CSV table of C-alpha atoms in Angstrom, one decimal:
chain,number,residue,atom,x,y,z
M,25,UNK,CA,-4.0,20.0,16.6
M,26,UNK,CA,-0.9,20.5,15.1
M,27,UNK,CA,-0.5,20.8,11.2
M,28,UNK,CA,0.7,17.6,9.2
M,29,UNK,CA,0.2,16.9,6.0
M,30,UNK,CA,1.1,13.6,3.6
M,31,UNK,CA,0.5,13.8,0.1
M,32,UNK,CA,2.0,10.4,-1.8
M,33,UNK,CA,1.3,9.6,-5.2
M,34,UNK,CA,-0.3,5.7,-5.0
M,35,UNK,CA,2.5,3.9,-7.2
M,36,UNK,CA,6.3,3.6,-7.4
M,37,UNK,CA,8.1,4.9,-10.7
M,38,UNK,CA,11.0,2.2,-11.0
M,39,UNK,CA,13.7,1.7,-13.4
M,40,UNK,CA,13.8,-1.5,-15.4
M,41,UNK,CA,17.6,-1.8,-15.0
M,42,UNK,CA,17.2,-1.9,-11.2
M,43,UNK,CA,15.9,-5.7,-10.7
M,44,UNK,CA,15.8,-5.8,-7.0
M,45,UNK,CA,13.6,-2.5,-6.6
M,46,UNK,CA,13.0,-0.5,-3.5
M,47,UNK,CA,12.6,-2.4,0.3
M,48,UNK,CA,9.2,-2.8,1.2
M,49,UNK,CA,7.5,0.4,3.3
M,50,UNK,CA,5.9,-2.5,5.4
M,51,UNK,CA,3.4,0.2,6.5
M,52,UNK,CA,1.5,2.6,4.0
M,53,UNK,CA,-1.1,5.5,5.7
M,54,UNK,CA,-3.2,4.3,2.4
M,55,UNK,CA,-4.3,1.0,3.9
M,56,UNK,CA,-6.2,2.6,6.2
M,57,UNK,CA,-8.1,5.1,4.1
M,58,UNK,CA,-10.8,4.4,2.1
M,59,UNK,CA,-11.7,5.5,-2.3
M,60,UNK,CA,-13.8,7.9,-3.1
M,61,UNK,CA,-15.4,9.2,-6.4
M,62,UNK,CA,-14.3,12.2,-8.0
M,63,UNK,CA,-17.5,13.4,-7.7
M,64,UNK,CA,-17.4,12.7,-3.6
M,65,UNK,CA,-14.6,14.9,-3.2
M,66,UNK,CA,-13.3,17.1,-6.3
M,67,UNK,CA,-14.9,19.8,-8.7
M,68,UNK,CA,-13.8,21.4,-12.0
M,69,UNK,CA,-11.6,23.6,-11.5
M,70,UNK,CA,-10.6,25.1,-15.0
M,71,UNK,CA,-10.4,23.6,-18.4
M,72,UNK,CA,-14.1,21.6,-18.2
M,73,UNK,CA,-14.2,20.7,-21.7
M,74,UNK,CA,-10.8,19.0,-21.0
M,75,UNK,CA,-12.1,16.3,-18.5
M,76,UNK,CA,-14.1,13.1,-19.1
M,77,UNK,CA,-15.4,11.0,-15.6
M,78,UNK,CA,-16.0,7.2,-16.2
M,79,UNK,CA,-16.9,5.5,-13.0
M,80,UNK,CA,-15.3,7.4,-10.4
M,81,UNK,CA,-11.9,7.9,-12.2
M,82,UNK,CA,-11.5,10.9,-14.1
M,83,UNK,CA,-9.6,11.7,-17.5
M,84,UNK,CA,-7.9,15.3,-18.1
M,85,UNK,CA,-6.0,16.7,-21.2
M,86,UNK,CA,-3.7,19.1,-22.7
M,87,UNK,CA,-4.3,20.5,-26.3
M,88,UNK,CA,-3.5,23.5,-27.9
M,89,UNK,CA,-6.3,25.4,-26.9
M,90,UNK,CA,-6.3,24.5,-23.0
M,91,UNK,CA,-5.4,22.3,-20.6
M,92,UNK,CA,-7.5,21.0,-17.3
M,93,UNK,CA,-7.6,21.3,-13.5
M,94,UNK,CA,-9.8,20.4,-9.9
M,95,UNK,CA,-9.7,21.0,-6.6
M,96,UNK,CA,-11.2,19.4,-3.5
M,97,UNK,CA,-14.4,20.2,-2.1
M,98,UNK,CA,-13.1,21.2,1.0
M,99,UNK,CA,-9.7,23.1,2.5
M,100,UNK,CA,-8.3,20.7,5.1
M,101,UNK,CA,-5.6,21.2,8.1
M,102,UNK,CA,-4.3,18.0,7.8
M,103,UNK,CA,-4.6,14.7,6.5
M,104,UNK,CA,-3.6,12.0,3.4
M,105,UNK,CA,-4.5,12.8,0.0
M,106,UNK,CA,-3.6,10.7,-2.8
M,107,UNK,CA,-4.5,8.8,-6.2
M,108,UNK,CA,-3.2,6.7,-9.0
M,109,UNK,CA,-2.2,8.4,-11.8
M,110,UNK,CA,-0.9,7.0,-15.3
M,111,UNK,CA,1.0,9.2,-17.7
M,112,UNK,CA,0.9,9.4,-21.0
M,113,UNK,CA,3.6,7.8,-22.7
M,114,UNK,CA,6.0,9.1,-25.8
M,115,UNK,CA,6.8,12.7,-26.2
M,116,UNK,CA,5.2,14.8,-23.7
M,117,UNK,CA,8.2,17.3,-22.9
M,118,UNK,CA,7.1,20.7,-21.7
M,119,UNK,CA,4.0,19.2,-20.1
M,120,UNK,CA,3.3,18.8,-16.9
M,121,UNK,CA,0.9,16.6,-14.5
M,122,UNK,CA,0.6,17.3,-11.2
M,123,UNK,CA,-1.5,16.5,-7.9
M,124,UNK,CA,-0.4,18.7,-4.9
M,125,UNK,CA,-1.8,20.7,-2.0
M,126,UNK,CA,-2.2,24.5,-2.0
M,127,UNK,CA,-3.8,27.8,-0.6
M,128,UNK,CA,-2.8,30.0,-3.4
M,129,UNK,CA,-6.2,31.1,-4.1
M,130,UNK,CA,-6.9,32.3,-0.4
M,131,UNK,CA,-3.6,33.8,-0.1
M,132,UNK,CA,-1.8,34.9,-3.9
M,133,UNK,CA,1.8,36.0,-3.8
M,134,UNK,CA,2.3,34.5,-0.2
M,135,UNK,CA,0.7,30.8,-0.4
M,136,UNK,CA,2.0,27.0,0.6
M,137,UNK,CA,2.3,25.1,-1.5
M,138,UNK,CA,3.3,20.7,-1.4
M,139,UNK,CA,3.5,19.5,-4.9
M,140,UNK,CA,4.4,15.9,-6.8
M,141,UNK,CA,4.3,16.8,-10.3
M,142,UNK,CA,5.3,14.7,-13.4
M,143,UNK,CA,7.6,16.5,-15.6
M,144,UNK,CA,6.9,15.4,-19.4
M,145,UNK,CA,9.8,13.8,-21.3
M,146,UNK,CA,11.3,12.9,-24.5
M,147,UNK,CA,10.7,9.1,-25.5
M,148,UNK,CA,14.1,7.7,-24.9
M,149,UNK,CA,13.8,9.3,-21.0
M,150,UNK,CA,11.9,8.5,-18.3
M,151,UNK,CA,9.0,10.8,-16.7
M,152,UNK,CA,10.7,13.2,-13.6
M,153,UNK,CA,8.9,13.4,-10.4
M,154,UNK,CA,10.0,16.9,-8.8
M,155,UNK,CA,8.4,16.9,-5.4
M,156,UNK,CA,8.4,19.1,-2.3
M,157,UNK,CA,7.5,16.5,0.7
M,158,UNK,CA,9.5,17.8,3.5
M,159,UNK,CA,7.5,16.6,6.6
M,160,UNK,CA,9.3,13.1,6.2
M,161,UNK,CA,12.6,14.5,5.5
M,162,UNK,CA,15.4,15.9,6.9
M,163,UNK,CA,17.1,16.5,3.0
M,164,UNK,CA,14.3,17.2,0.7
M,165,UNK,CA,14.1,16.9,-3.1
M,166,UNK,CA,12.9,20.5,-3.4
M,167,UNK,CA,10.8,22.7,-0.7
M,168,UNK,CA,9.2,25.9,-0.6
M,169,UNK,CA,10.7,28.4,1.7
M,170,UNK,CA,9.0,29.0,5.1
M,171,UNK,CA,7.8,32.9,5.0
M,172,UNK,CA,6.7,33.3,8.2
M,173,UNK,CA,6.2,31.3,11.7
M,174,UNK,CA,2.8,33.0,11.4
M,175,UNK,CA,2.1,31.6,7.6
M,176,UNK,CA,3.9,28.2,7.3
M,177,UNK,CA,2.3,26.0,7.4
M,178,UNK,CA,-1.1,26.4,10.1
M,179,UNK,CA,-2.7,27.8,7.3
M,180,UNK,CA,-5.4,25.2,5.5
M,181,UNK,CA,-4.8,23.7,2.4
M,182,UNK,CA,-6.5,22.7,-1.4
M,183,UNK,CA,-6.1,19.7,-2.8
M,184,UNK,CA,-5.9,20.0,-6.6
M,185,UNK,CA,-4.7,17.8,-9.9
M,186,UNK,CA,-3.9,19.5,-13.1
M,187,UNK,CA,-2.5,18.8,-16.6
M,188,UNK,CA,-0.9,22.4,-18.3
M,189,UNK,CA,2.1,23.6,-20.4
M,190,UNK,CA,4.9,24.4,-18.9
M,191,UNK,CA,7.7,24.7,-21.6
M,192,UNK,CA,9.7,27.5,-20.6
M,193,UNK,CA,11.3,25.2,-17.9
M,194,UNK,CA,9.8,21.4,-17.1
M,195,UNK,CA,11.7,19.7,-19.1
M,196,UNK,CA,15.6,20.3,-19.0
M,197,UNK,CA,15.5,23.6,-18.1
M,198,UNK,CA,12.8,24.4,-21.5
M,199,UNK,CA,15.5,23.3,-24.1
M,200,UNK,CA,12.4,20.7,-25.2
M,201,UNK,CA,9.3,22.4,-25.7
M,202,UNK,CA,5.5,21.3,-25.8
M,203,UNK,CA,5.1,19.7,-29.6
M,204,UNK,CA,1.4,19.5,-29.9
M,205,UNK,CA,1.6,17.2,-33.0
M,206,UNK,CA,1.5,15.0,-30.3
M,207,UNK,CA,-2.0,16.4,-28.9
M,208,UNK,CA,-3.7,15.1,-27.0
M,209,UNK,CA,-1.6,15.0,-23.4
M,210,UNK,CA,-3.7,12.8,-21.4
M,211,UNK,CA,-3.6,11.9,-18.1
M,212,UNK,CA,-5.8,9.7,-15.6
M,213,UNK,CA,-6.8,9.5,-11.9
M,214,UNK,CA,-8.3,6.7,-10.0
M,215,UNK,CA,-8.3,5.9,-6.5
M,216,UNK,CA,-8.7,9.0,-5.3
M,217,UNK,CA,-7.8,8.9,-1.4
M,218,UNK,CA,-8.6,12.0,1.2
M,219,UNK,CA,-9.1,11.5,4.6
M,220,UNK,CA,-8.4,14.7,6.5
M,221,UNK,CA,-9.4,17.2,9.0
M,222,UNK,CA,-11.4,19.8,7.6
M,223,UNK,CA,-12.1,23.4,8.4
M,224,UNK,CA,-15.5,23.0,9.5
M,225,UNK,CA,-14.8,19.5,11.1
M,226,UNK,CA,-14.4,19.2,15.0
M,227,UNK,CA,-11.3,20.1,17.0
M,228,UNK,CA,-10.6,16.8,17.8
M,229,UNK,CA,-9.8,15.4,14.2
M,230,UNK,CA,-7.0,13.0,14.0
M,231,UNK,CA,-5.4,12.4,10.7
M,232,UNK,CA,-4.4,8.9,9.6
M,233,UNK,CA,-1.0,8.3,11.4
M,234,UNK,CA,2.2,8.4,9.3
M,235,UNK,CA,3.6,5.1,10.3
M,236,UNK,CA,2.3,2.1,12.2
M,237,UNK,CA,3.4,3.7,15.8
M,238,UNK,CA,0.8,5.9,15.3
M,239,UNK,CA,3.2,8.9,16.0
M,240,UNK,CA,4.0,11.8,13.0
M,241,UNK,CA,7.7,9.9,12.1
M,242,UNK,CA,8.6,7.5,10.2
M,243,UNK,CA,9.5,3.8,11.2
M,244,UNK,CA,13.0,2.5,10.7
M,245,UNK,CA,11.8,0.6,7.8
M,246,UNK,CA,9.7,3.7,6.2
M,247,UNK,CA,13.0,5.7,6.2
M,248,UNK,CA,15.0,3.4,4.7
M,249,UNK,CA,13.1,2.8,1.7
M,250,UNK,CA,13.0,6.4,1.5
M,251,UNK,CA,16.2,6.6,1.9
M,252,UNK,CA,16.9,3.7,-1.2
M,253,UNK,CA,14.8,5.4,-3.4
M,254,UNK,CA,16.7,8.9,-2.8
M,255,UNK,CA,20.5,6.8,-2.9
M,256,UNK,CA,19.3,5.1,-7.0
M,257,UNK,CA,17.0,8.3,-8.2
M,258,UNK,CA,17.3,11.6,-6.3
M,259,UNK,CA,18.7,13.8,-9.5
M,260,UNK,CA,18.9,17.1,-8.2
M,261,UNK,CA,19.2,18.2,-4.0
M,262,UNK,CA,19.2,22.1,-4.4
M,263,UNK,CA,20.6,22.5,-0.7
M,264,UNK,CA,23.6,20.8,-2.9
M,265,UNK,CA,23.3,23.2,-5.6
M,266,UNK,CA,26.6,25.6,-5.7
M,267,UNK,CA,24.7,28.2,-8.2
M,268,UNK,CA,22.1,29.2,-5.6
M,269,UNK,CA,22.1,32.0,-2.7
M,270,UNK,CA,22.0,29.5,0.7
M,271,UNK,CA,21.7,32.4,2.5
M,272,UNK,CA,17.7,32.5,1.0
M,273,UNK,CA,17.6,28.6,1.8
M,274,UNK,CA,17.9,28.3,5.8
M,275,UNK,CA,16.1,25.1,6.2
M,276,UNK,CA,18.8,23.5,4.5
Protein backbone atom coordinates (compact mmCIF):
# COMPACT_ATOMS: atom_id res chain seq x y z
CA UNK A 1 0.00 0.00 0.00
CA UNK A 2 1.58 3.00 -0.99
CA UNK A 3 2.11 6.00 1.63
CA UNK A 4 -0.36 9.02 1.37
CA UNK A 5 -1.16 11.16 3.87
CA UNK A 6 -3.85 14.36 4.18
CA UNK A 7 -3.76 16.44 7.04
CA UNK A 8 -6.43 19.57 6.59
CA UNK A 9 -7.29 21.78 9.21
CA UNK A 10 -11.51 21.62 9.32
CA UNK A 11 -12.14 25.48 8.49
CA UNK A 12 -11.14 28.11 6.01
CA UNK A 13 -9.23 31.34 7.33
CA UNK A 14 -10.80 34.16 4.97
CA UNK A 15 -10.29 37.77 4.69
CA UNK A 16 -13.13 40.11 5.29
CA UNK A 17 -12.12 42.32 2.43
CA UNK A 18 -12.51 39.42 -0.04
CA UNK A 19 -16.55 39.13 -0.40
CA UNK A 20 -16.77 36.49 -2.88
CA UNK A 21 -14.43 33.93 -0.95
CA UNK A 22 -12.80 30.81 -2.20
CA UNK A 23 -14.89 28.23 -5.04
CA UNK A 24 -16.39 25.49 -3.46
CA UNK A 25 -14.07 22.13 -2.99
CA UNK A 26 -17.42 20.32 -4.00
CA UNK A 27 -15.73 17.17 -2.55
CA UNK A 28 -14.09 17.15 1.11
CA UNK A 29 -12.30 13.42 2.32
CA UNK A 30 -14.08 14.83 5.78
CA UNK A 31 -17.54 13.89 4.75
CA UNK A 32 -16.75 10.54 4.78
CA UNK A 33 -15.05 10.19 8.06
CA UNK A 34 -16.58 10.07 11.19
CA UNK A 35 -15.69 12.31 15.11
CA UNK A 36 -14.15 10.96 17.63
CA UNK A 37 -13.41 11.94 21.32
CA UNK A 38 -10.17 13.00 22.35
CA UNK A 39 -10.12 10.40 24.67
CA UNK A 40 -10.83 7.76 21.52
CA UNK A 41 -7.88 8.68 19.84
CA UNK A 42 -5.24 11.17 21.60
CA UNK A 43 -3.25 11.14 24.99
CA UNK A 44 -1.21 13.81 26.92
CA UNK A 45 1.55 14.38 25.55
CA UNK A 46 3.39 17.16 27.70
CA UNK A 47 2.13 20.07 29.63
CA UNK A 48 -0.95 18.08 31.49
CA UNK A 49 -1.80 20.70 33.78
CA UNK A 50 -2.24 22.85 30.65
CA UNK A 51 -5.29 20.88 29.13
CA UNK A 52 -8.90 20.87 30.21
CA UNK A 53 -11.49 18.05 28.15
CA UNK A 54 -15.24 19.10 28.09
CA UNK A 55 -17.16 16.66 26.07
CA UNK A 56 -14.99 15.37 23.65
CA UNK A 57 -13.29 18.69 22.69
CA UNK A 58 -10.21 19.50 24.42
CA UNK A 59 -8.77 23.02 25.63
CA UNK A 60 -4.76 23.58 25.79
CA UNK A 61 -2.75 26.67 26.95
CA UNK A 62 0.33 28.60 27.00
CA UNK A 63 1.55 30.47 30.22
CA UNK A 64 4.72 31.36 31.46
CA UNK A 65 5.53 28.28 33.13
CA UNK A 66 4.51 25.77 30.19
CA UNK A 67 2.71 25.18 27.37
CA UNK A 68 0.69 21.86 26.25
CA UNK A 69 0.80 18.90 23.73
CA UNK A 70 -0.86 15.22 22.54
CA UNK A 71 -0.37 12.72 20.24
CA UNK A 72 -2.50 9.95 18.78
CA UNK A 73 -2.88 6.67 20.20
CA UNK A 74 -1.52 4.98 17.34
CA UNK A 75 1.35 5.74 14.41
CA UNK A 76 -0.43 5.31 11.09
CA UNK A 77 0.88 4.78 7.30
CA UNK A 78 -1.68 6.72 5.91
CA UNK A 79 -4.84 8.25 6.21
CA UNK A 80 -6.96 11.86 7.11
CA UNK A 81 -6.49 13.48 10.28
CA UNK A 82 -8.02 16.61 11.19
CA UNK A 83 -10.07 18.95 13.69
CA UNK A 84 -11.46 22.40 14.27
CA UNK A 85 -9.47 24.58 15.91
CA UNK A 86 -10.27 28.28 17.20
CA UNK A 87 -7.50 30.65 18.05
CA UNK A 88 -7.21 32.94 20.43
CA UNK A 89 -7.76 36.34 19.42
CA UNK A 90 -5.56 39.73 20.28
CA UNK A 91 -1.98 39.60 20.81
CA UNK A 92 -0.57 36.24 20.64
CA UNK A 93 2.80 36.95 18.64
CA UNK A 94 5.51 34.54 19.35
CA UNK A 95 3.03 31.75 19.99
CA UNK A 96 2.37 29.13 18.12
CA UNK A 97 -0.60 26.40 17.59
CA UNK A 98 -0.13 23.66 15.69
CA UNK A 99 -1.69 20.15 14.60
CA UNK A 100 0.65 18.10 12.28
CA UNK A 101 2.00 14.62 11.58
CA UNK A 102 5.39 13.40 12.79
CA UNK A 103 7.90 10.54 13.62
CA UNK A 104 10.35 12.60 15.35
CA UNK A 105 10.21 10.57 18.46
CA UNK A 106 11.06 7.16 16.60
CA UNK A 107 13.53 8.73 14.53
CA UNK A 108 15.28 12.33 16.19
CA UNK A 109 17.63 14.27 13.92
CA UNK A 110 16.31 12.45 10.77
CA UNK A 111 12.22 12.53 11.10
CA UNK A 112 9.10 13.59 8.70
CA UNK A 113 7.43 15.80 9.48
CA UNK A 114 3.73 17.47 7.74
CA UNK A 115 2.74 20.47 9.81
CA UNK A 116 -0.26 23.33 9.66
CA UNK A 117 0.57 25.55 12.36
CA UNK A 118 -0.96 28.97 13.35
CA UNK A 119 1.62 31.59 13.77
CA UNK A 120 0.46 34.17 16.64
CA UNK A 121 0.03 37.76 15.65
CA UNK A 122 -0.26 41.20 16.61
CA UNK A 123 -4.03 42.56 16.87
CA UNK A 124 -4.17 44.71 13.85
CA UNK A 125 -2.88 41.34 11.67
CA UNK A 126 -4.34 38.33 10.96
CA UNK A 127 -3.21 34.71 12.23
CA UNK A 128 -0.51 32.99 9.44
CA UNK A 129 -0.97 29.50 8.55
CA UNK A 130 2.68 28.14 7.47
CA UNK A 131 2.01 24.64 6.23
CA UNK A 132 3.94 21.89 4.57
CA UNK A 133 1.12 19.85 2.48
CA UNK A 134 2.96 18.77 -0.54
CA UNK A 135 1.05 15.53 -1.64
CA UNK A 136 -1.61 17.94 -3.39
CA UNK A 137 0.91 20.19 -4.77
CA UNK A 138 3.13 20.68 -7.35
CA UNK A 139 4.35 24.35 -5.66
CA UNK A 140 4.12 24.05 -1.97
CA UNK A 141 3.86 26.71 0.68
CA UNK A 142 6.82 25.22 2.60
CA UNK A 143 8.09 21.38 2.66
CA UNK A 144 10.62 19.46 4.37
CA UNK A 145 13.34 18.05 2.32
CA UNK A 146 13.23 14.37 1.24
CA UNK A 147 16.50 12.69 3.01
CA UNK A 148 16.41 9.60 1.62
CA UNK A 149 14.25 7.27 -0.92
CA UNK A 150 14.75 4.81 1.94
CA UNK A 151 13.23 7.52 4.77
CA UNK A 152 10.71 9.70 3.03
CA UNK A 153 8.04 9.19 3.45
CA UNK A 154 7.18 4.90 4.01
CA UNK A 155 8.05 5.57 7.34
CA UNK A 156 4.78 5.76 9.83
CA UNK A 157 3.60 8.77 11.29
CA UNK A 158 2.16 10.65 14.85
CA UNK A 159 -0.45 12.70 14.91
CA UNK A 160 -0.02 15.45 17.46
CA UNK A 161 -1.55 19.16 18.44
CA UNK A 162 0.39 21.53 20.54
CA UNK A 163 0.31 25.12 21.82
CA UNK A 164 4.34 26.47 22.80
CA UNK A 165 6.54 29.61 22.44
CA UNK A 166 8.15 30.15 19.68
CA UNK A 167 9.51 33.77 19.80
CA UNK A 168 12.78 33.62 18.32
CA UNK A 169 11.15 33.38 14.87
CA UNK A 170 7.04 32.79 14.41
CA UNK A 171 6.15 35.91 14.13
CA UNK A 172 8.03 38.22 11.55
CA UNK A 173 11.05 36.65 11.76
CA UNK A 174 10.97 37.11 16.18
CA UNK A 175 10.90 41.01 15.90
CA UNK A 176 7.43 40.49 18.17
CA UNK A 177 8.03 38.35 21.01
CA UNK A 178 5.67 36.29 23.37
CA UNK A 179 4.10 39.15 25.96
CA UNK A 180 2.70 37.03 28.67
CA UNK A 181 0.68 39.93 30.08
CA UNK A 182 -1.51 38.55 27.79
CA UNK A 183 -1.37 34.88 29.50
CA UNK A 184 -3.28 32.74 29.08
CA UNK A 185 -2.71 31.56 25.17
CA UNK A 186 -5.57 29.32 24.64
CA UNK A 187 -6.49 27.29 22.02
CA UNK A 188 -9.41 24.64 21.34
CA UNK A 189 -10.04 21.43 19.36
CA UNK A 190 -13.22 19.74 18.45
CA UNK A 191 -14.08 17.47 15.86
CA UNK A 192 -11.35 15.51 15.95
CA UNK A 193 -11.20 13.41 12.60
CA UNK A 194 -8.65 10.18 11.99
CA UNK A 195 -9.40 7.57 9.89
CA UNK A 196 -6.22 5.80 8.76
CA UNK A 197 -4.30 2.73 8.33
CA UNK A 198 -2.45 1.76 11.30
CA UNK A 199 0.67 -0.20 11.99
CA UNK A 200 -0.88 -3.07 13.47
CA UNK A 201 -4.01 -2.91 11.04
CA UNK A 202 -4.25 -5.30 7.96
CA UNK A 203 -2.37 -5.01 4.73
CA UNK A 204 -5.28 -4.25 2.97
CA UNK A 205 -6.21 -0.76 4.56
CA UNK A 206 -7.53 1.76 2.29
CA UNK A 207 -7.41 5.35 3.38
CA UNK A 208 -10.34 7.65 2.63
CA UNK A 209 -9.74 8.77 -1.04
CA UNK A 210 -8.54 12.31 -1.76
CA UNK A 211 -11.14 13.39 -4.18
CA UNK A 212 -14.44 11.93 -5.32
CA UNK A 213 -12.74 9.64 -8.13
CA UNK A 214 -11.51 7.73 -5.63
CA UNK A 215 -7.88 8.01 -6.99
CA UNK A 216 -4.80 9.94 -4.82
CA UNK A 217 -5.37 13.43 -7.12
CA UNK A 218 -7.25 16.06 -6.94
CA UNK A 219 -10.36 16.82 -9.11
CA UNK A 220 -10.35 19.85 -11.43
CA UNK A 221 -12.51 21.62 -9.02
CA UNK A 222 -10.30 20.61 -5.84
CA UNK A 223 -7.30 22.20 -7.54
CA UNK A 224 -8.73 25.21 -8.40
CA UNK A 225 -9.79 26.30 -5.16
CA UNK A 226 -6.47 25.35 -4.13
CA UNK A 227 -5.22 27.14 -6.50
CA UNK A 228 -7.63 30.53 -5.50
CA UNK A 229 -6.65 30.30 -2.16
CA UNK A 230 -2.70 30.23 -3.09
CA UNK A 231 -3.46 33.32 -6.02
CA UNK A 232 -5.32 35.92 -2.76
CA UNK A 233 -3.03 34.41 0.33
CA UNK A 234 0.06 32.40 -0.43
CA UNK A 235 2.72 35.13 1.35
CA UNK A 236 5.84 33.43 1.12
CA UNK A 237 6.92 30.36 -1.80
CA UNK A 238 10.60 29.60 -0.68
CA UNK A 239 11.29 27.75 -4.08
CA UNK A 240 10.80 31.72 -5.04
CA UNK A 241 13.00 32.80 -2.34
CA UNK A 242 16.36 34.41 -4.00
CA UNK A 243 18.28 34.24 -0.34
CA UNK A 244 18.25 30.47 -0.18
CA UNK A 245 20.81 27.70 -1.49
CA UNK A 246 18.34 25.87 -4.39
CA UNK A 247 20.88 23.63 -4.83
CA UNK A 248 19.66 22.03 -1.02
CA UNK A 249 15.94 22.43 -2.45
CA UNK A 250 15.65 19.87 -5.43
CA UNK A 251 11.96 19.23 -5.24
CA UNK A 252 11.47 22.63 -6.29
Amino acid sequence: MAPVFYLFPAFYLINSTNAQGPPSLGYSPSSRVSSVTFNQGFRNLWGTQHQRLDQGSLTIWLDKSSGSGFKSLQPYWSGYFGAAMKLQPGYTAGVITSFYLSNNEDHPGNHDEIDIEFLGTTPDKPYTLQTNVFFVDDVPIRMYTKKTDATFPTRPMWVYGSIWDASSWATENGRYKADYSYQPFVAKYANFKLDGCTTNGPASCIPPPASPSGSGSLSQQQVMAMNWVQRNYLVYDYCQDPKRDHTQTPEC
